[in-house]
Coordinates of C-alpha atoms and ligand atoms in Angstrom, one line a residue:
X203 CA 116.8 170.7 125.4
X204 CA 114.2 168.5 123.7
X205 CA 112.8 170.0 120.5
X206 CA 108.9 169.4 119.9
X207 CA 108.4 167.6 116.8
X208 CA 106.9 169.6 114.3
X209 CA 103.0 168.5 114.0
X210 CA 101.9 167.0 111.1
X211 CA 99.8 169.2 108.8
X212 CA 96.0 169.0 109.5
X213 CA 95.2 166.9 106.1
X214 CA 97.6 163.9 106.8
X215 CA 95.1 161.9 108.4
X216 CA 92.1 163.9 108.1
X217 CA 88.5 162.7 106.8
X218 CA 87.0 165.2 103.5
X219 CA 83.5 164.8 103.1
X220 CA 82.7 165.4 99.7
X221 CA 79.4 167.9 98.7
X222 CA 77.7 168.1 95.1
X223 CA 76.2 171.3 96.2
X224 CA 73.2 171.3 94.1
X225 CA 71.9 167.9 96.0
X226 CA 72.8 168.6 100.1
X227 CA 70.6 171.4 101.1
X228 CA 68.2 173.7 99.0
X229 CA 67.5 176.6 101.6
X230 CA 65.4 179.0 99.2
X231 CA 62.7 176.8 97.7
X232 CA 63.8 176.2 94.1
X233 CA 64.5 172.7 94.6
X234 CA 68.4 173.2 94.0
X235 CA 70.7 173.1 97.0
X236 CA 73.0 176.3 97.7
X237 CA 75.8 177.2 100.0
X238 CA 73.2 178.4 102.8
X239 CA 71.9 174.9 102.8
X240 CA 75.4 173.8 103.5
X241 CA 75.9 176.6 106.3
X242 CA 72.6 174.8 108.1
X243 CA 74.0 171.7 108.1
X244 CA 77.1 172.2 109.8
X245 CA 76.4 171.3 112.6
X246 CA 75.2 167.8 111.3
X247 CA 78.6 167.9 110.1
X248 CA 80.9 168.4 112.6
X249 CA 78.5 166.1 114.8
X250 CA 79.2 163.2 112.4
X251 CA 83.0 164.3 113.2
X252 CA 84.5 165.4 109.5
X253 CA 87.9 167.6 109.4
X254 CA 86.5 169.4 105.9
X255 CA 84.4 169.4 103.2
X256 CA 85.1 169.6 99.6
X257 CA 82.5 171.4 97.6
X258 CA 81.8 170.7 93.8
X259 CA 82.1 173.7 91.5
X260 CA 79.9 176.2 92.7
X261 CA 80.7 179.2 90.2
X262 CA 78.7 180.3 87.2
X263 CA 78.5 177.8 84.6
X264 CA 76.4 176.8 81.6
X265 CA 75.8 173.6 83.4
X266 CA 77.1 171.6 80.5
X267 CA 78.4 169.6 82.5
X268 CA 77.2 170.3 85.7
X269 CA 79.8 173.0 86.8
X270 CA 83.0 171.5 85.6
X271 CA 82.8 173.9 82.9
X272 CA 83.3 177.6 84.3
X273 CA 82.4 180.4 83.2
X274 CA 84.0 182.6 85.9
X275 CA 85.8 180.9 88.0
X276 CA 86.2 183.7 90.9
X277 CA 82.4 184.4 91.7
X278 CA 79.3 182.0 93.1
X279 CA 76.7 181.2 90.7
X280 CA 73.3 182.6 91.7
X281 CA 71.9 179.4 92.2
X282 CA 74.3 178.2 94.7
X283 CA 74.2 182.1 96.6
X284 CA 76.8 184.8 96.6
X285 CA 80.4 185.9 97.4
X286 CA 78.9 186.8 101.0
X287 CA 77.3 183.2 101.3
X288 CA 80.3 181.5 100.8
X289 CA 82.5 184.3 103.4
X290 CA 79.5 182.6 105.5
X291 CA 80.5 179.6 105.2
X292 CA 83.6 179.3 105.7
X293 CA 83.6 181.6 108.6
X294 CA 81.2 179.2 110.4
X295 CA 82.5 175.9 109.6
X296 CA 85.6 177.5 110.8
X297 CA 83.8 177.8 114.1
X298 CA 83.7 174.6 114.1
X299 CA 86.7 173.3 113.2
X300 CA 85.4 171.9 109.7
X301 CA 87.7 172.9 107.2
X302 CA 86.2 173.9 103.0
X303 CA 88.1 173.0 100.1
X304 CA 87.6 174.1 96.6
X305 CA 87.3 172.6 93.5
X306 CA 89.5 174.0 91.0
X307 CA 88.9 172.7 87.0
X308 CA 92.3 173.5 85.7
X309 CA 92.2 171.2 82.3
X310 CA 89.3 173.4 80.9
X311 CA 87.4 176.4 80.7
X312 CA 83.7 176.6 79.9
X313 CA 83.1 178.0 76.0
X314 CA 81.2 180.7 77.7
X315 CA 84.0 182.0 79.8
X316 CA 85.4 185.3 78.2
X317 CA 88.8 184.3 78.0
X318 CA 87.4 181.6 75.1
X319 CA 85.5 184.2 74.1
X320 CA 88.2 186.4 73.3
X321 CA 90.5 183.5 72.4
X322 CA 88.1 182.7 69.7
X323 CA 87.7 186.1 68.5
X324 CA 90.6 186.3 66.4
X325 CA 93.9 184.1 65.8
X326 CA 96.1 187.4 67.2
X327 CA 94.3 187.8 70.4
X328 CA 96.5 187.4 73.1
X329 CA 94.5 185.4 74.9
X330 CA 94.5 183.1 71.6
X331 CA 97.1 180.7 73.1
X332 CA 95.5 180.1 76.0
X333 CA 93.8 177.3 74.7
X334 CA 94.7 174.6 72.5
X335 CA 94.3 175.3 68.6
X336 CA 95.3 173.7 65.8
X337 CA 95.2 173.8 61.6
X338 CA 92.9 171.4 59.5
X339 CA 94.8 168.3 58.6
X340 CA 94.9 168.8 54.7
X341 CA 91.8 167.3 54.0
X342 CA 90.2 169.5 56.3
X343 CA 89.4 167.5 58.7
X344 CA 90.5 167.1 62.4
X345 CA 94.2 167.8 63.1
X346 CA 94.0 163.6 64.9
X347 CA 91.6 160.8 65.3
X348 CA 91.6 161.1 69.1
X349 CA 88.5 161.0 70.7
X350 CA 87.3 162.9 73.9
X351 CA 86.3 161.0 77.0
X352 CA 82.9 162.1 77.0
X353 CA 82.7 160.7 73.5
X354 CA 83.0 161.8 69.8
X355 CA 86.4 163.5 68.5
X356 CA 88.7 165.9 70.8
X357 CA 88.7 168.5 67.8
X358 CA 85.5 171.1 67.3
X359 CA 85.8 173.6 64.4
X360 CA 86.1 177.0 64.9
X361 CA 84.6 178.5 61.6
X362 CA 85.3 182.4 62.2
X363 CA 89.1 181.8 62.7
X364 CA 89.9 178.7 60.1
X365 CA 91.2 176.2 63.0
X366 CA 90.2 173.5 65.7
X367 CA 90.3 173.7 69.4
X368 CA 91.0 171.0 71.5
X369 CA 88.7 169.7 74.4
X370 CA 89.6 166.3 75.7
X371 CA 85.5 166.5 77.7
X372 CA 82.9 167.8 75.9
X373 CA 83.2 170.7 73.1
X374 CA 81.9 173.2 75.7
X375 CA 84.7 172.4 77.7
X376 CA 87.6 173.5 75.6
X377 CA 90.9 173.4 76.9
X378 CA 92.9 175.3 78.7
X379 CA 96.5 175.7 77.5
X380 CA 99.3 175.2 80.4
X381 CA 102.2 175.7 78.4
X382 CA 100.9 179.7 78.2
X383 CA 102.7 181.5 81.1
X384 CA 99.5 184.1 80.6
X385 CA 97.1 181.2 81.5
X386 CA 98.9 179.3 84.0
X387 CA 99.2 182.7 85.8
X388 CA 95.7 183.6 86.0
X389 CA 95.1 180.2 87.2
X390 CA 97.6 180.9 89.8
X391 CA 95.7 183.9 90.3
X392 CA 92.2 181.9 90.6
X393 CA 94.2 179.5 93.1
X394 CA 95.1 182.8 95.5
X395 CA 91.5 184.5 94.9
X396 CA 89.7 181.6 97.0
X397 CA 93.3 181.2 99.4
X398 CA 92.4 184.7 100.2
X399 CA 88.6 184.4 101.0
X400 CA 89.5 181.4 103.1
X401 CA 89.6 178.3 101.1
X402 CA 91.7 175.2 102.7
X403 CA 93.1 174.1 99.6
X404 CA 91.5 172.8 96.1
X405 CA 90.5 169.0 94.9
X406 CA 92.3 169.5 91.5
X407 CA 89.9 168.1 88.5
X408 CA 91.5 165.8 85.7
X409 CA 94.7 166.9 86.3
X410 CA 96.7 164.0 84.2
X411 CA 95.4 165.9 81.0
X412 CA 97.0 170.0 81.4
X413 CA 99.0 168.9 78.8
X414 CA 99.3 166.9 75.6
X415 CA 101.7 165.7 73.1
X416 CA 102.4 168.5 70.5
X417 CA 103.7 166.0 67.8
X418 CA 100.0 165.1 67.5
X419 CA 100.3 161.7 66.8
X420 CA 97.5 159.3 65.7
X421 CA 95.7 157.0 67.6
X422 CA 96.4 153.7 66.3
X423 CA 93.7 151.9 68.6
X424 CA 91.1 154.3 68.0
X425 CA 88.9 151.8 65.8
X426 CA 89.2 149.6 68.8
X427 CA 86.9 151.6 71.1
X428 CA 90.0 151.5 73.2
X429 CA 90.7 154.6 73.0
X430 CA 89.0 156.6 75.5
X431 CA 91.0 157.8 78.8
X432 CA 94.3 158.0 80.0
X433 CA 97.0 157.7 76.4
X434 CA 100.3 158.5 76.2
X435 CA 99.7 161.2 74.0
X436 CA 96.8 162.9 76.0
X437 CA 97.8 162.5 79.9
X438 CA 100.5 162.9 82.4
X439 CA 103.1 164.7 80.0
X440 CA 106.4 165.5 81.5
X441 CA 105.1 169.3 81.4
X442 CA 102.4 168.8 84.0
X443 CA 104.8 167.8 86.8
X444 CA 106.4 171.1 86.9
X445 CA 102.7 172.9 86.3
X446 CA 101.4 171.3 89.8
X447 CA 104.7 172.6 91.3
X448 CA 104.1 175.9 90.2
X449 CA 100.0 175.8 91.6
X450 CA 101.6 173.9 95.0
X451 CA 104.3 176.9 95.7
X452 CA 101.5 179.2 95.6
X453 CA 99.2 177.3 97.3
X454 CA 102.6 176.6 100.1
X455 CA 103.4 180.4 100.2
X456 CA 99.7 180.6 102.3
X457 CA 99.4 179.9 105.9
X458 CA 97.6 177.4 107.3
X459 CA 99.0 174.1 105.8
X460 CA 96.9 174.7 102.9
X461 CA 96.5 171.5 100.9
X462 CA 96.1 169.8 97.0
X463 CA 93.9 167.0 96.8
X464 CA 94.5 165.5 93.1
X465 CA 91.7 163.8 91.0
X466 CA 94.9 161.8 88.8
X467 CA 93.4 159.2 87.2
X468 CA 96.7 156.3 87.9
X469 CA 97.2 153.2 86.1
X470 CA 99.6 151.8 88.8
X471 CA 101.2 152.4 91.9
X472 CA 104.0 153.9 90.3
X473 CA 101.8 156.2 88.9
X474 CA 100.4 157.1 91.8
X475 CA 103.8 157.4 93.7
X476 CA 104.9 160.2 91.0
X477 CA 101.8 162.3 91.4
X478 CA 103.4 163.2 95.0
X479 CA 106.5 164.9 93.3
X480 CA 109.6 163.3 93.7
X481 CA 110.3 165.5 96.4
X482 CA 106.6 165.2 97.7
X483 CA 106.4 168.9 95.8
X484 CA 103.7 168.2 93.7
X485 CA 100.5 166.9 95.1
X486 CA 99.6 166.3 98.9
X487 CA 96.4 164.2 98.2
X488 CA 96.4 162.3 95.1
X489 CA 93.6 159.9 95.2
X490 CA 94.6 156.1 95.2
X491 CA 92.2 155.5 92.5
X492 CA 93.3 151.8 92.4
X493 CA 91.4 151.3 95.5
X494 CA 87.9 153.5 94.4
X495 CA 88.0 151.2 91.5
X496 CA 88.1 147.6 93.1
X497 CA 85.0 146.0 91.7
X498 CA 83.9 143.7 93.9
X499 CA 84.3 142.8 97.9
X500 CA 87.3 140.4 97.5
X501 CA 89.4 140.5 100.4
X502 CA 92.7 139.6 98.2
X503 CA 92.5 142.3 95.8
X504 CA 91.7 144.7 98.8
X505 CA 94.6 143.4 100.9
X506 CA 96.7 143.8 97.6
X507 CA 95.5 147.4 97.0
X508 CA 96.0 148.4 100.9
X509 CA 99.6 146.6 100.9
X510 CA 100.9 148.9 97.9
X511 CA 99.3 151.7 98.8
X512 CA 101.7 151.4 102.1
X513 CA 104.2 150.0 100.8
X514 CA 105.0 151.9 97.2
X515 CA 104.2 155.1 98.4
X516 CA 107.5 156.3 100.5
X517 CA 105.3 156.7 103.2
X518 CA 103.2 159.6 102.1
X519 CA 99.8 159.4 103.0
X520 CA 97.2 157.5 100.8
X521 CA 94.1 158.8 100.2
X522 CA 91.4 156.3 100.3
X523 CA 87.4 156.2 99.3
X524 CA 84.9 154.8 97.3
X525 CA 82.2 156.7 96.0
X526 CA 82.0 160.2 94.2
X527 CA 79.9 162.4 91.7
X528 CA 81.2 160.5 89.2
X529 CA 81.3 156.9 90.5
X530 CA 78.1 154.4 91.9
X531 CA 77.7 154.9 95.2
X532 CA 79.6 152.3 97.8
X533 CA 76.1 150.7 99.3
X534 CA 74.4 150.2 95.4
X535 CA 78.1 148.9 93.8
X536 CA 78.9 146.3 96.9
X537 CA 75.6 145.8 98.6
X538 CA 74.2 142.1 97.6
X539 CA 70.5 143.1 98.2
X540 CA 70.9 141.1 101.6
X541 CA 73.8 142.0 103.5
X542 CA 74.1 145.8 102.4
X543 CA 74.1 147.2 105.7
X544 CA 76.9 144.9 106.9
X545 CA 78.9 145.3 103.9
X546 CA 78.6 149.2 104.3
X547 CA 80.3 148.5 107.7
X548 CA 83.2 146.3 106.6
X549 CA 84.1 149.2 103.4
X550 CA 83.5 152.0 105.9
X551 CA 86.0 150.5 108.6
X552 CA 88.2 149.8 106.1
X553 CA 88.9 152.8 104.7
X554 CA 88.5 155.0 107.9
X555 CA 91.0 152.7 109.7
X556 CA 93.9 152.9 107.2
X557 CA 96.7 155.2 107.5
X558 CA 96.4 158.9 105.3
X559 CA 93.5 160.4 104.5
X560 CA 90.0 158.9 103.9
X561 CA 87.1 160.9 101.7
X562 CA 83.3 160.4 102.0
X563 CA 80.8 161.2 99.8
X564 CA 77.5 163.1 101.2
X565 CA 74.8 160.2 102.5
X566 CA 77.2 156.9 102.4
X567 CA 77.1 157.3 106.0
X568 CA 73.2 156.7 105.9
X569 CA 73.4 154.0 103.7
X570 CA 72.3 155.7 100.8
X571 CA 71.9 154.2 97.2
X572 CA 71.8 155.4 93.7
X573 CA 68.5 156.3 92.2
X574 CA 67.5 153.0 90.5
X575 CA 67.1 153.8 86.3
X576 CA 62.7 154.2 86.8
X577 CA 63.4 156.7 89.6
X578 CA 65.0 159.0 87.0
X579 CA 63.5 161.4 84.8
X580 CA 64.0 163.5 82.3
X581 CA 64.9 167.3 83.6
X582 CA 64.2 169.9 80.3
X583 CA 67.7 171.1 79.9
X584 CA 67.6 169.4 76.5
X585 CA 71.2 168.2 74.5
X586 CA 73.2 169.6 77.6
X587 CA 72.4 166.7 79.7
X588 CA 73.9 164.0 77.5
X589 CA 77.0 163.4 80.3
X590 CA 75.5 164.0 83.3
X591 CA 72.5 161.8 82.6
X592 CA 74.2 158.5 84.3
X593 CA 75.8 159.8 86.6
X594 CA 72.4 161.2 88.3
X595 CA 72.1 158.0 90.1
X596 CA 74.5 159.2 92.5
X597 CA 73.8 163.0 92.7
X598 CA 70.1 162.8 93.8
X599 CA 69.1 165.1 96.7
X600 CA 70.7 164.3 100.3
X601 CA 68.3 162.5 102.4
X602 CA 67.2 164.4 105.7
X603 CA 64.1 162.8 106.9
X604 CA 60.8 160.5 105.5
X605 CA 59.1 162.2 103.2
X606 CA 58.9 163.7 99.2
X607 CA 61.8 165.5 99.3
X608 CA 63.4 164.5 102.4
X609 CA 63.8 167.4 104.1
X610 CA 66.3 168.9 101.1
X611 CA 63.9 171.6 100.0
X612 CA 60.7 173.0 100.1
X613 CA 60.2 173.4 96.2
X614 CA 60.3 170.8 93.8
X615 CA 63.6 169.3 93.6
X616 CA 66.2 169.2 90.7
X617 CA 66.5 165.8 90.5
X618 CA 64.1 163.1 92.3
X619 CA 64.8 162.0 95.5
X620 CA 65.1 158.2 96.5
X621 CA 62.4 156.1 97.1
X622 CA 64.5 154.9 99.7
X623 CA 64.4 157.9 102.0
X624 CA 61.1 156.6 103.5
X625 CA 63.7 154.8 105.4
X626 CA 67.1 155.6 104.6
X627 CA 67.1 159.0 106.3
X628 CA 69.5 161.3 108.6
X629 CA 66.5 161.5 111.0
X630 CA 65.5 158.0 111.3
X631 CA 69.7 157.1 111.5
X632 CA 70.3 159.5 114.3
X633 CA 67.5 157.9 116.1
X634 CA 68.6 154.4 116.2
X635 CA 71.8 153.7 118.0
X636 CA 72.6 150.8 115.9
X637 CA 72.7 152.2 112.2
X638 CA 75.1 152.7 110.4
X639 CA 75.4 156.2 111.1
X640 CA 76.6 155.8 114.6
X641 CA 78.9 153.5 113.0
X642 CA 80.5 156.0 110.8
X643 CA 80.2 158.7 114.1
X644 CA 81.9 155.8 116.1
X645 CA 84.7 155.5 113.5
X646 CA 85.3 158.9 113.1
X647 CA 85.5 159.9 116.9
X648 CA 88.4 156.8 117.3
X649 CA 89.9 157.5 114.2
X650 CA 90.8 161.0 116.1
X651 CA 91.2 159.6 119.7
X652 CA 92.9 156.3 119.4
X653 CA 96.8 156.9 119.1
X654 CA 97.4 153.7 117.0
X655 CA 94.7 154.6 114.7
X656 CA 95.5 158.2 114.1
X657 CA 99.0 158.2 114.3
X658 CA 100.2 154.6 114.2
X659 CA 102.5 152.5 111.4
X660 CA 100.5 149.9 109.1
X661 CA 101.3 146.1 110.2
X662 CA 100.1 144.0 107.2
X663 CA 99.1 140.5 108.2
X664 CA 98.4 137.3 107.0
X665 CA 95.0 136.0 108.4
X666 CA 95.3 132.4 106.7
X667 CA 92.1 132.9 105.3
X668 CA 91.4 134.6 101.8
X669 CA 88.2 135.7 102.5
X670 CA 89.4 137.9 105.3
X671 CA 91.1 141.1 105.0
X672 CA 93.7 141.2 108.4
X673 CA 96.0 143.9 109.4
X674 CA 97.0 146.2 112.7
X675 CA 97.7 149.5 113.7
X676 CA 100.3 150.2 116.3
X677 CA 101.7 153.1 117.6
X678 CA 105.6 153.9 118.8
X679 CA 104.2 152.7 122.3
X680 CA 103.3 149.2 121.2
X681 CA 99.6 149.8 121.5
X682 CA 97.8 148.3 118.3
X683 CA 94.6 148.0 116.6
X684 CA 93.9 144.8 115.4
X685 CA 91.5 145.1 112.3
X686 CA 89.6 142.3 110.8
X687 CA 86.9 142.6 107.8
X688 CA 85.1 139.2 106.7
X689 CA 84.2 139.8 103.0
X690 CA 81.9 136.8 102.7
X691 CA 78.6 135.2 103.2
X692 CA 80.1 132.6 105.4
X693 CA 81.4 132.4 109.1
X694 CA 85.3 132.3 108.6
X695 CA 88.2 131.3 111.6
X696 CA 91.2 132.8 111.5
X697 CA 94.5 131.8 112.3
X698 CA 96.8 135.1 112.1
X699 CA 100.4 133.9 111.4
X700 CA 103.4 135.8 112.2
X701 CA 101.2 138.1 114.8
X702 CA 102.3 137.8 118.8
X703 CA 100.8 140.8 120.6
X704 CA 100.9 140.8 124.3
X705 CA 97.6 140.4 124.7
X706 CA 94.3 142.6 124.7
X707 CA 93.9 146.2 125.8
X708 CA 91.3 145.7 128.2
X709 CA 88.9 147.0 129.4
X710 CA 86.8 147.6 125.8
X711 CA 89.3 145.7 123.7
X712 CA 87.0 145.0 121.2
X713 CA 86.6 148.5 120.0
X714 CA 83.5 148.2 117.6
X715 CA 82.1 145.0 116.4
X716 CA 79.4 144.4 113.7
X717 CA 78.3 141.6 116.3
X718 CA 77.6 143.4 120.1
X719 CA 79.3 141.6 122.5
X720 CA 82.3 139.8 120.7
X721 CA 84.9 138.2 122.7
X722 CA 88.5 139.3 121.7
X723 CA 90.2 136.6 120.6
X724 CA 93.5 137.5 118.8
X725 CA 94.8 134.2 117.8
X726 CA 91.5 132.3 116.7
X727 CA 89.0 135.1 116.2
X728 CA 86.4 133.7 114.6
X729 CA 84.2 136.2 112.0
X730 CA 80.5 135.7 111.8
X731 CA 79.4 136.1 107.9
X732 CA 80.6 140.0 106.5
X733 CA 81.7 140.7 110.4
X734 CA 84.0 143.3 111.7
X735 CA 86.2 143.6 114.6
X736 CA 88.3 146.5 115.6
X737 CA 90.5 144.6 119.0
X738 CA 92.9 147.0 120.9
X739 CA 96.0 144.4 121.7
X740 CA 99.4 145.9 124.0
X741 CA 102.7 144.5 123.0
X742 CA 104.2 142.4 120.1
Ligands
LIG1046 C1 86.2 165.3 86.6 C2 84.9 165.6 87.4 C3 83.7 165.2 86.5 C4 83.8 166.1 85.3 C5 85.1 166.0 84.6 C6 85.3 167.1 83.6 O1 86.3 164.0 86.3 O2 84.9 164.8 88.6 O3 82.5 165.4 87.2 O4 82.8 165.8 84.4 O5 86.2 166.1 85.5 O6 85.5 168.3 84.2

C-alpha cells in the first residue's frame, strides 16, 4: 500500500509579512496604529496572497525602544488594544487562512518590568539572578570595556545594591539571564501564554546574545570603534544552542506546526547553517542575513549569496528578504532614482521565486520609500528616542490612499507620513494593473500554484553574463521555471551554458515579464535594461 508523504509544515515555503503595528492602521483616531487597524486590513491581506503576518511587540512597554523593551510581556499595550483585540485577530485572519506570529524579546527585559524590579530590589531576591549582575572592577568602575550596540558601555550602576547590570541594548533594556532555570522557565511560560491564545509561532529578537562569556574578558579592539556587534565574548555562546532547544520543544509539543523564526545576526554560512540545530532542533526560520545585507544590485554577489544559501544549508529552507524595522527599505536602498520601479521587480522576483521562505515588510509591495531626513520631525518623547530616531525612515505610517495621512488614521499621526503617498498608495496600486502591486499579487498567487516554484529543487545556472542573475526551478516531473533578473542599466544577451530544457511550457511560457509580450527564448534570451523573465520550460 502506498503511504502519503507526510506534508511539509505550512512555514517551509510560506511568505510572512512583517507589521510594525504602530504604523499599519490606526482605527481610533490617535494617530497610532492598533491591532483593530490590523483586523480591517485583512482582507487587503489575504487579497495580496500572504501565509502570515508577524507583528512587532505589541505589549506594554516604556517605548524606550519602541517595544523591544517589555514591560509585561503576556498582555497588549493600550495603545495597540486589548487581550480581546488580539483573540480578534487571530480568530479572523484565521478565517482567512493568514496565519499571526509573535515577537518574542528573549535577550532583555524592559527596566520597568517587575521582575527587574524585584531583581534590583535587593542582591537576595530570587529573582536577583535573573538578570546579569556583576561587582565593580576594583577601581569601581565597570566590571569590562565592552560596549552595548546601541552605544556607550554594556554596564549601568545599580547604586541601592553596590553592583552593575548588564544590557548589551540600551540600559533600559537590561538583560535577561538564560543560564537561570527560573527565567528561562517563565520565558517558556511567556512562549505557551501566546501558543495558547493562538499564536503561530514567534520571530525570536537578537537571539545570538542570551548568553555571554562569564570569564568577562576585555575587549582589546574597543578603542578601535570595532567593537560594536557580534564578539566572541557577547554572542552565540555554546549555552544558547541548547536554550533555543529548550523554547523549540515547547513551542513543538503545540499542534499546528508551530514555528521559530530567528533574528541571528550570522557572519557566514556556517553560521547560519548552525542556527538550524544540528539536528534541525533549534530554529526553523533563521533569517539568511547575508542576503538582507547585500549592498548594492550586483548580480555576482547575489548569485553567490543564493548559491550558498542552497548549497550550505543541508537543504533546510532559507529564509530570504530585504527590508525591516530596523533596515532601509528595499525601493530607497536599491532604487537609482530612475529605474526604482523596475529594480523593485527584479528584488521582489528574486526573493519570492527562491526556495524556503520569503518575508515582506508592510508597503514594499507599493513601492514605498523611507521618509527622506526633512520629512522627519521631532516627536516630544525627549532622551527616549535616541535609538529609534534613524530608524523612523522606515516605520512611517502604511500608505492607504492620496492624502495627509493616507488613509492610516483619522488623528494626527505618530510619525509623518510620506510625501510620496500622493502617489505611492494601496488605492492608486490596486487600480492600475501594471504596478507593482499586481506584481507582488502575481508572484504570490504562482509562488502557491506553480509546482516547480512551490515545491521544486534549485538549478543554479551560469548565464555567461555577470550582470545577470540566472537560475531554474524544476519540479520531480521535469517541469521548470526558468528565472532571469538583469541587474543593470544596459540591454544584456545571454547565453545559458550547461542548460538543455526540452523546450517551453506553452501556452503562457513566459510567466511574468517586466517587458509585456516577451518571446521565450531559452537559449539566447535577451534582457531589456533591469528586465525580468519568469519562462516555464518541460524537460532537461
Ligand atoms: C532587534 C529588533 C530591534 C531592537 C533590538 C533590541 O534587533 O529588531 O528593533 O531595537 O532587537 O531589542
Amino acid at each position: 500500500m502506498k503511504t502519503a508523504a507526510k506534508a511539509q509544515p505550512w512555514w517551509t515555503h510560506a511568505v510572512i509579512y512583517e507589521i510594525y503595528p504602530r504604523s499599519f492602521q490606526d482605527s481610533n483616531g490617535d494617530g497610532i496604529g492598533d491591532l483593530n487597524g490590523v483586523t480591517q486590513r485583512l482582507d487587503y491581506l489575504k487579497e495580496l496572497g500572504v501565509d502570515a503576518i508577524w507583528l512587532t511587540p505589541f505589549f506594554p512597554s516604556p517605548n524606550a525602544d519602541f517595544g523591544y523593551d517589555v514591560s509585561d510581556y503576556t498582555a497588549v499595550a493600550r495603545e495597540y488594544g486589548t487581550m480581546a483585540d488580539w483573540d480578534r485577530l487571530t480568530r479572523e485572519a484565521r478565517k482567512r487562512g493568514i496565519r499571526v506570529m509573535v515577537d518574542l524579546v528573549l535577550n532583555h527585559s524592559s527596566d520597568q518590568h517587575p521582575w527587574f524590579k524585584e531583581a534590583r530590589s535587593s542582591r537576595n531576591n530570587p529573582k536577583r539572578d535573573w538578570y546579569v549582575w556583576h561587582d565593580p572592577a576594583p577601581n569601581g568602575g565597570p566590571p569590562t570595556n565592552w560596549e552595548s550596540i546601541f552605544g556607550g558601555s554594556t554596564w549601568e550602576y545599580d547604586k541601592p545594591t553596590g553592583q552593575y547590570y548588564y544590557h548589551v541594548f540600551l540600559k533600559e533594556q537590561p538583560d535577561l539571564n538564560w543560564a537561570s532555570p527560573g527565567l528561562q522557565k517563565a520565558m517558556h511560560d511567556v512562549a505557551r501564554f501566546w501558543l495558547r491564545h493562538g499564536a503561530s509561532g514567534f520571530r525570536l529578537d537578537a537571539t545570538p546574545y542570551l548568553f555571554e562569556d562569564t570569564n568577562w574578558p576585555q575587549d582589546p579592539d574597543v578603542k578601535s570603534g570595532a567593537s560594536v556587534g557580534l564578539k566572541p565574548y557577547n554572542s552565540n555562546l555554546p549555552a544558547t544552542r541548547a536554550a533555543l532547544r529548550g523554547l523549540r520543544k515547547v513551542v513543538d509539543s503545540f499542534h499546528g506546526d508551530r514555528v521559530l523564526l530567528g533574528e541571528n545576526a550570522i557572519s557566514s554560512i556556517a553560521d547560519l547553517r548552525r542556527v538550524y540545530g544540528a539536528k534541525g532542533d533549534e530554529i526553523n526560520l533563521p533569517m539568511d542575513f547575508l542576503y538582507k545585507d547585500v549592498a548594492s544590485l550586483n548580480a555576482s554577489t547575489f548569485k553567490a549569496r543564493i548559491d550558498e544559501a542552497e548549497l550550505k544549508l543541508d537543504g533546510f529552507p532559507p529564509v530570504f528578504h530585504f527590508s525591516n524595522h530596523d533596515t532601509p527599505r528595499q525601493w530607497s536602498r536599491f532604487g537609482d532614482g530612475l529605474h526604482n520601479d523596475q529594480i523593485a521587480r527584479i528584488t521582489s522576483a528574486m526573493t519570492l521565486t527562491l526556495r524556503g521562505t520569503a518575508l515582506m515588510y508592510y508597503g514594499e509591495e507599493i513601492g514605498m520609500p523611507d521618509l527622506a531626513p526633512e520629512e522627519l520631525r521631532d516627536i516630544p518623547l525627549g532622551a527616549k528616542r535616541k535609538v529609534a530616531d534613524n530608524r523612523d525612515p522606515e516605520r512611517s505610517p502604511m500608505q492607504w490612499s492620496a492624502g495627509k495621512v493616507a488613509g492610516f488614521t483619522s488623528g494626527d499621526p505618530w510619525l509623518p507620513v510620506g510625501r510620496s503617498a500622493a502617489k505611492v498608495n494601496v488605492a492608486n496600486a490596486q487600480a492600475d494593473q501594471g504596478s507593482l502591486y499586481h506584481w507582488y499579487a502575481r508572484l504570490l498567487q504562482l509562488r502557491k500554484t506553480n509546482a516547480a516554484l512551490r515545491d521544486g529543487a534549485y538549478v543554479p545556472l551560469e548565464s555567461g553574463n555577470d550582470q545577470v542573475v540566472a537560475y531554474a526551478r524544476r519540479d520531480t516531473g521535469g517541469k521548470g521555471v526558468l528565472v532571469l533578473l538583469n541587474m543593470s542599466n544596459q540591454a544584456q544577451t545571454l547565453a545559458i551554458e550547461g542548460f538543455k530544457p526540452g523546450g517551453v511550457l506553452a501556452p503562457g511560457a513566459v510567466l511574468m515579464s517586466s517587458l509585456p509580450g516577451a518571446a521565450a527564448d531559452l537559449r539566447h534570451p535577451v534582457l531589456e535594461p533591469f528586465g525580468v523573465r519568469l519562462v516555464a520550460f518541460k524537460g532537461g
